[in-house]
Tab-separated table of C-alpha atoms in Angstrom:
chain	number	residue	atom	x	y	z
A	1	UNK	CA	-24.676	26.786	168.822
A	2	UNK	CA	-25.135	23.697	166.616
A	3	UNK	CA	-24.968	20.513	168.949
A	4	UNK	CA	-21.998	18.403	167.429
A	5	UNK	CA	-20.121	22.095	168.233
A	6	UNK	CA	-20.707	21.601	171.877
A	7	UNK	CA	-20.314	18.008	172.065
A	8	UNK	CA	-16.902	18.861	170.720
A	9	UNK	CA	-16.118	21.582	173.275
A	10	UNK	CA	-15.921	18.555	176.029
A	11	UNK	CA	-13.882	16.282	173.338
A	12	UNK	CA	-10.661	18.898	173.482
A	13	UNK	CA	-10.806	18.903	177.326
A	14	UNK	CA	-10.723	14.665	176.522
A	15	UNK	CA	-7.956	14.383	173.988
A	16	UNK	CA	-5.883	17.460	175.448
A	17	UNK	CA	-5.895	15.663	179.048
A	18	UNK	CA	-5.381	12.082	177.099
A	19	UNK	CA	-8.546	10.471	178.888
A	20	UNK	CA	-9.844	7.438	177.288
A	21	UNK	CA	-13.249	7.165	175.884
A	22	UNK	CA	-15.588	6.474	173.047
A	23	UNK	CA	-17.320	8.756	170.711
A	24	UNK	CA	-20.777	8.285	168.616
A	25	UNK	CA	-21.697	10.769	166.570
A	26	UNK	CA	-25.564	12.010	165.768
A	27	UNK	CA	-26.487	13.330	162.188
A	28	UNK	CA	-27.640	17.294	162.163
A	29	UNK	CA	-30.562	15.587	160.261
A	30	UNK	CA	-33.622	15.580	162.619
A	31	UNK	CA	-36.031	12.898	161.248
A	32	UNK	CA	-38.095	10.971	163.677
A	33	UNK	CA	-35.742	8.156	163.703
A	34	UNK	CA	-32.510	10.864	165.151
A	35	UNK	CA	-35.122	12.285	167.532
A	36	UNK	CA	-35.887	8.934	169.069
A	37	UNK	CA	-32.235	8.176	169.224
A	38	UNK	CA	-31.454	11.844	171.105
A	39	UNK	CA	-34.670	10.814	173.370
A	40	UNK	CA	-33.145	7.571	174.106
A	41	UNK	CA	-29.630	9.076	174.638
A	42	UNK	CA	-30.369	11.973	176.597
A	43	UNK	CA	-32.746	13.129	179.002
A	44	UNK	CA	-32.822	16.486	177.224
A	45	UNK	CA	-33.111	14.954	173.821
A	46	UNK	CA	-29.943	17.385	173.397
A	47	UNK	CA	-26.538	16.403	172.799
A	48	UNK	CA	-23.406	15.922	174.172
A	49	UNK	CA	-24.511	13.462	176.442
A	50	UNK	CA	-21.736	11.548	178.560
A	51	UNK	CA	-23.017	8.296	179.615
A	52	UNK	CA	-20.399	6.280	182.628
A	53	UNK	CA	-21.421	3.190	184.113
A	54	UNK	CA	-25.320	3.878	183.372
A	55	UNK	CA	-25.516	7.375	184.446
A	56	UNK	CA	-25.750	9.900	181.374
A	57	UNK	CA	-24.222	13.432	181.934
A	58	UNK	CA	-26.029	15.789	179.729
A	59	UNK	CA	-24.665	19.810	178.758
A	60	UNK	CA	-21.005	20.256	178.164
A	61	UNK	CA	-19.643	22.584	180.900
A	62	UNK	CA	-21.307	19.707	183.041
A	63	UNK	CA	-19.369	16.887	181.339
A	64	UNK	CA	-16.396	18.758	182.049
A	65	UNK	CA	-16.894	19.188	185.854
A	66	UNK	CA	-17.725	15.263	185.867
A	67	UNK	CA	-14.426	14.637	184.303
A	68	UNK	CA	-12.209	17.309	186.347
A	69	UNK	CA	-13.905	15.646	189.776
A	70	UNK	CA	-13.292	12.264	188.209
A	71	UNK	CA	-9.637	12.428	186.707
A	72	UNK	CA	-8.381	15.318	189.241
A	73	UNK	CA	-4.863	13.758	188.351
A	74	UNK	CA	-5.067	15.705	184.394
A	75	UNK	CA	-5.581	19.102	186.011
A	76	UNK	CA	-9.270	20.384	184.186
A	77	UNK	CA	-9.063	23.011	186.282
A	78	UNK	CA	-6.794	25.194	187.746
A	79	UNK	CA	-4.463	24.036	190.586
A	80	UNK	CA	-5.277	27.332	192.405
A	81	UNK	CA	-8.312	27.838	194.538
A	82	UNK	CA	-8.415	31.539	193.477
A	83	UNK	CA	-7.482	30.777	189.656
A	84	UNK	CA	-10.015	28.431	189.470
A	85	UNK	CA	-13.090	30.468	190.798
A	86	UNK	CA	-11.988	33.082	188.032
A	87	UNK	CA	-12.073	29.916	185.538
A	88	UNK	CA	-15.055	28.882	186.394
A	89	UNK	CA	-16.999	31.930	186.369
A	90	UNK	CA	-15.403	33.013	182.899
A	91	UNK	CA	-16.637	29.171	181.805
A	92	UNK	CA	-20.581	30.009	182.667
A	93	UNK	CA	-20.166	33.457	181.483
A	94	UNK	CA	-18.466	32.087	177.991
A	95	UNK	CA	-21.411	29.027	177.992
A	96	UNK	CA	-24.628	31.025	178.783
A	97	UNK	CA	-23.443	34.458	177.273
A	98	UNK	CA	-22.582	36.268	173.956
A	99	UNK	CA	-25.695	35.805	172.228
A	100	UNK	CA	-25.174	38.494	169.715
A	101	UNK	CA	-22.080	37.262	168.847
A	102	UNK	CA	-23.082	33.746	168.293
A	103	UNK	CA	-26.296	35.000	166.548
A	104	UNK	CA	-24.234	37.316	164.247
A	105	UNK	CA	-21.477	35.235	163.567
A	106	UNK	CA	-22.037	31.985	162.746
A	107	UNK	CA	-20.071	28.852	163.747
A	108	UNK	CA	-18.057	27.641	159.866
A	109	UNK	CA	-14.691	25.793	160.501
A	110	UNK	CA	-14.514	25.167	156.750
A	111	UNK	CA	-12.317	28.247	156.244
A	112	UNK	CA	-11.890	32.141	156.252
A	113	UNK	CA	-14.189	35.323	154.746
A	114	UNK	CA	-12.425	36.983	152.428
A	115	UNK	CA	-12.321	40.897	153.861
A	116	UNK	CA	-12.458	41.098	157.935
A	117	UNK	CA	-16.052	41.350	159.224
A	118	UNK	CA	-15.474	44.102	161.769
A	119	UNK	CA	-16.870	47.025	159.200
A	120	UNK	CA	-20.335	45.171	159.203
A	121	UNK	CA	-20.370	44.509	162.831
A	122	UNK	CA	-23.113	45.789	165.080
A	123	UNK	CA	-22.757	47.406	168.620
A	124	UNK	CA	-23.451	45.140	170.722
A	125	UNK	CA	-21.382	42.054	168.758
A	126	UNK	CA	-18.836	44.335	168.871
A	127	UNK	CA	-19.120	45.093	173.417
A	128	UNK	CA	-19.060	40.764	173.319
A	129	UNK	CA	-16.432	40.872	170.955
A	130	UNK	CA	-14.149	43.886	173.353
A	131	UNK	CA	-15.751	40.959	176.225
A	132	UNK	CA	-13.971	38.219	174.912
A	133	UNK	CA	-10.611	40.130	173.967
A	134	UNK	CA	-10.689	41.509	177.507
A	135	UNK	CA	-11.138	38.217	179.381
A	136	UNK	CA	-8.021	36.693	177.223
A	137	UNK	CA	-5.816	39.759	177.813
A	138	UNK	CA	-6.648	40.026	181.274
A	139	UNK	CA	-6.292	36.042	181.935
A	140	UNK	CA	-3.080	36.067	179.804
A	141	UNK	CA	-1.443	38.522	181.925
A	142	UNK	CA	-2.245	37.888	185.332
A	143	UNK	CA	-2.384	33.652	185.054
A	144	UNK	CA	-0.430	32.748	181.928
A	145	UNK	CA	2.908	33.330	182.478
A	146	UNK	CA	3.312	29.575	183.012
A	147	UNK	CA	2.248	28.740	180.126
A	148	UNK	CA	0.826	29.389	176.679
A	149	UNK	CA	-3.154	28.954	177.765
A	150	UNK	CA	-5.562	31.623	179.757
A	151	UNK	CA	-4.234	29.644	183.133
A	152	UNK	CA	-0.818	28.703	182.032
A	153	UNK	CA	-1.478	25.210	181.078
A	154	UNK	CA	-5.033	24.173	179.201
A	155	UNK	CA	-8.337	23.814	181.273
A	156	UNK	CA	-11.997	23.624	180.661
A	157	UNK	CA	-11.667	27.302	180.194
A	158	UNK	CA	-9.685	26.964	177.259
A	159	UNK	CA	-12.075	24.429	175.916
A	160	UNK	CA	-15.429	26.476	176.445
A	161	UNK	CA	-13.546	29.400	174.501
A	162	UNK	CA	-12.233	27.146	171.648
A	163	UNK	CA	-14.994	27.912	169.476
A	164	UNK	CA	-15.165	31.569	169.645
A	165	UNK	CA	-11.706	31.665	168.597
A	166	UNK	CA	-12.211	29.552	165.297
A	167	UNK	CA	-15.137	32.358	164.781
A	168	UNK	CA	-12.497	35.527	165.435
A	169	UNK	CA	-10.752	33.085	162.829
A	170	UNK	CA	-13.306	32.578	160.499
A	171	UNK	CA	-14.092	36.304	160.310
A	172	UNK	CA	-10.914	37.846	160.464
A	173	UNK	CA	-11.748	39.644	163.806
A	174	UNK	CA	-9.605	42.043	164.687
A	175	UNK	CA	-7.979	41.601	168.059
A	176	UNK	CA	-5.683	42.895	170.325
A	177	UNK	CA	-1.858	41.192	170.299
A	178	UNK	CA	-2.518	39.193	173.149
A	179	UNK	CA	-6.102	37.864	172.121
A	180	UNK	CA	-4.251	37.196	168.453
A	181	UNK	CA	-1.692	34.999	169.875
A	182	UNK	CA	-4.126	33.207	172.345
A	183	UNK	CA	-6.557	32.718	168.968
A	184	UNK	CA	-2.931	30.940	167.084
A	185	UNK	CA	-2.708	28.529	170.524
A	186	UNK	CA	-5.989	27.177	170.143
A	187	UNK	CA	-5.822	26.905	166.618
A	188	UNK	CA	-2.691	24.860	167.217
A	189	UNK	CA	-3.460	22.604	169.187
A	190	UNK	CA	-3.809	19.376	167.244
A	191	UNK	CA	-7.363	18.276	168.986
A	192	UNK	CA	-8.428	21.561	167.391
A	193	UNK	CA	-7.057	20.643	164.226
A	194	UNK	CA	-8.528	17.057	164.392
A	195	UNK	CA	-11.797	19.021	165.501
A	196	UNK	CA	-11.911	20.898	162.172
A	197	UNK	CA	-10.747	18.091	159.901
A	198	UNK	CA	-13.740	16.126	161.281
A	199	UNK	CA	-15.777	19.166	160.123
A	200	UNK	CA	-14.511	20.102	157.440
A	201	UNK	CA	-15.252	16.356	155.995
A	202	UNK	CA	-18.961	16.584	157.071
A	203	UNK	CA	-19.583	18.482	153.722
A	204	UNK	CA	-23.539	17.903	154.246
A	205	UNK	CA	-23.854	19.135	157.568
A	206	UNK	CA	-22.311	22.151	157.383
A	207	UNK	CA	-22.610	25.297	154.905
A	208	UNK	CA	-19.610	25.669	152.673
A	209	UNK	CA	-17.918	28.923	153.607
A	210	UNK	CA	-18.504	30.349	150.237
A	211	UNK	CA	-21.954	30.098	150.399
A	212	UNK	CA	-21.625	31.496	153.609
A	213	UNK	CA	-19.908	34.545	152.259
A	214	UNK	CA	-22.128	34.839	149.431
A	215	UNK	CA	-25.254	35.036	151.764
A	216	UNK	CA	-23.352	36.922	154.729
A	217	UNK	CA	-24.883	40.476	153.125
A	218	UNK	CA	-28.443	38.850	153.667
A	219	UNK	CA	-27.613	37.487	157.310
A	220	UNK	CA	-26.011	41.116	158.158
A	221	UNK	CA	-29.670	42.946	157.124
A	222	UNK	CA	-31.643	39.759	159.170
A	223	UNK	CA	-29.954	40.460	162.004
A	224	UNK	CA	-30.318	44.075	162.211
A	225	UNK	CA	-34.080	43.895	161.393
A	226	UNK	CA	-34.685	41.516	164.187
A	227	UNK	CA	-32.644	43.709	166.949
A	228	UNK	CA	-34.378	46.702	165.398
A	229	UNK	CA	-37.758	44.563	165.886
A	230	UNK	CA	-36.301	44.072	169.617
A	231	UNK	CA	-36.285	47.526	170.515
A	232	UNK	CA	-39.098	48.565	169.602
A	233	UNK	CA	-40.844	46.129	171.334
A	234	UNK	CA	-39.185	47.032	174.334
């Protein structure tokens, strides 16, 4: 996933939860001078980066445990000792997993495809794409009835699954009822909208979605070739 996206995946758990802080953006433009300044910044040379009282923070589900441990008051995570094991194990699934789907599907806030992507879509973006619709369902009926989120108010969870949802967006997935109307919340929330707006304005750092459509055909045949390429080398 492109680095400002994750940066931003910690920034909705900020604004949502109204904690105070300071931004700096890094261009998506990596000459020497940007690399020296991710070096500097981050011990990864990877963004986000939190840095508090001289101590830098670096991956975003880690930023977001920092914050829940430091403002426990604004309720990151679940109230609930069993809710919040189920959180936090669908957060490391959602930030280490889906690799087809993020391969397949690339991250474009700048709008919508034209026809649904389903037809196109290969098996196993399709078993991460059931994945994701099952997790929401599931979370929606056995946690949400408090609230409009996937633990009744919005957590970390709902942050680390922010992004997929502007994908399902962006491609016109088709979803169950209950993963559509979870897809409208996030897209709703106004630190999403700010999120895309900020995006959206970055016109060269990100592909315009019509050349995106344009060259989807060509990215559909890549991607098959290289998981074709996979198995047989397996």
């Amino acid at each position: 996933m492109r680095p400002w996206l994750v940066a931003r995946q910690a920034h909705i758990a900020i604004v949502v939860k109204s904690i105070p802080f300071r931004c700096e953006g890094v261009t998506r433009v990596l000459d020497q001078a940007t690399r020296d300044a991710l070096a500097a910044a981050s011990p990864s040379s990877l963004v986000p980066v939190l840095e508090v009282d001289g101590v830098r923070i670096w991956d975003s589900l880690a930023i977001c445990e920092f914050l829940a441990e430091a403002f426990p008051e604004r309720g990151l995570w679940p109230a609930d000792a069993h809710e919040r094991a189920v959180a936090r194990s669908l957060s490391a699934e959602m930030h280490s997993g889906f690799s087809s789907l993020r391969g397949y599907l690339p991250f474009c806030p700048k709008g919508q495809v034209n026809e649904s992507a389903d037809a196109s879509l290969p098996e196993q973006v399709r078993l991460d794409i059931q994945r994701i619709d099952d997790i929401w369902s599931e979370c929606r009926t056995r946690f949400g009835t408090r609230g409009r989120f996937l633990f009744g108010s919005f957590s970390i969870a709902d942050a680390m699954f922010a992004p997929v949802a502007i994908r399902f967006s962006t491609y016109r997935i088709a979803l169950s009822e209950a993963a559509r109307e979870y897809v409208q919340t996030i897209l709703d929330l106004a630190a999403t909208r700010a999120w895309i707006d900020e995006a959206r304005s970055e016109c060269d750092r990100i592909v315009p979605i019509d050349n995106l459509v344009k060259d989807f055909s060509r990215h559909v045949a890549r991607f098959r070739e290289t998981e074709v390429a996979g198995r047989t080398v397996q």
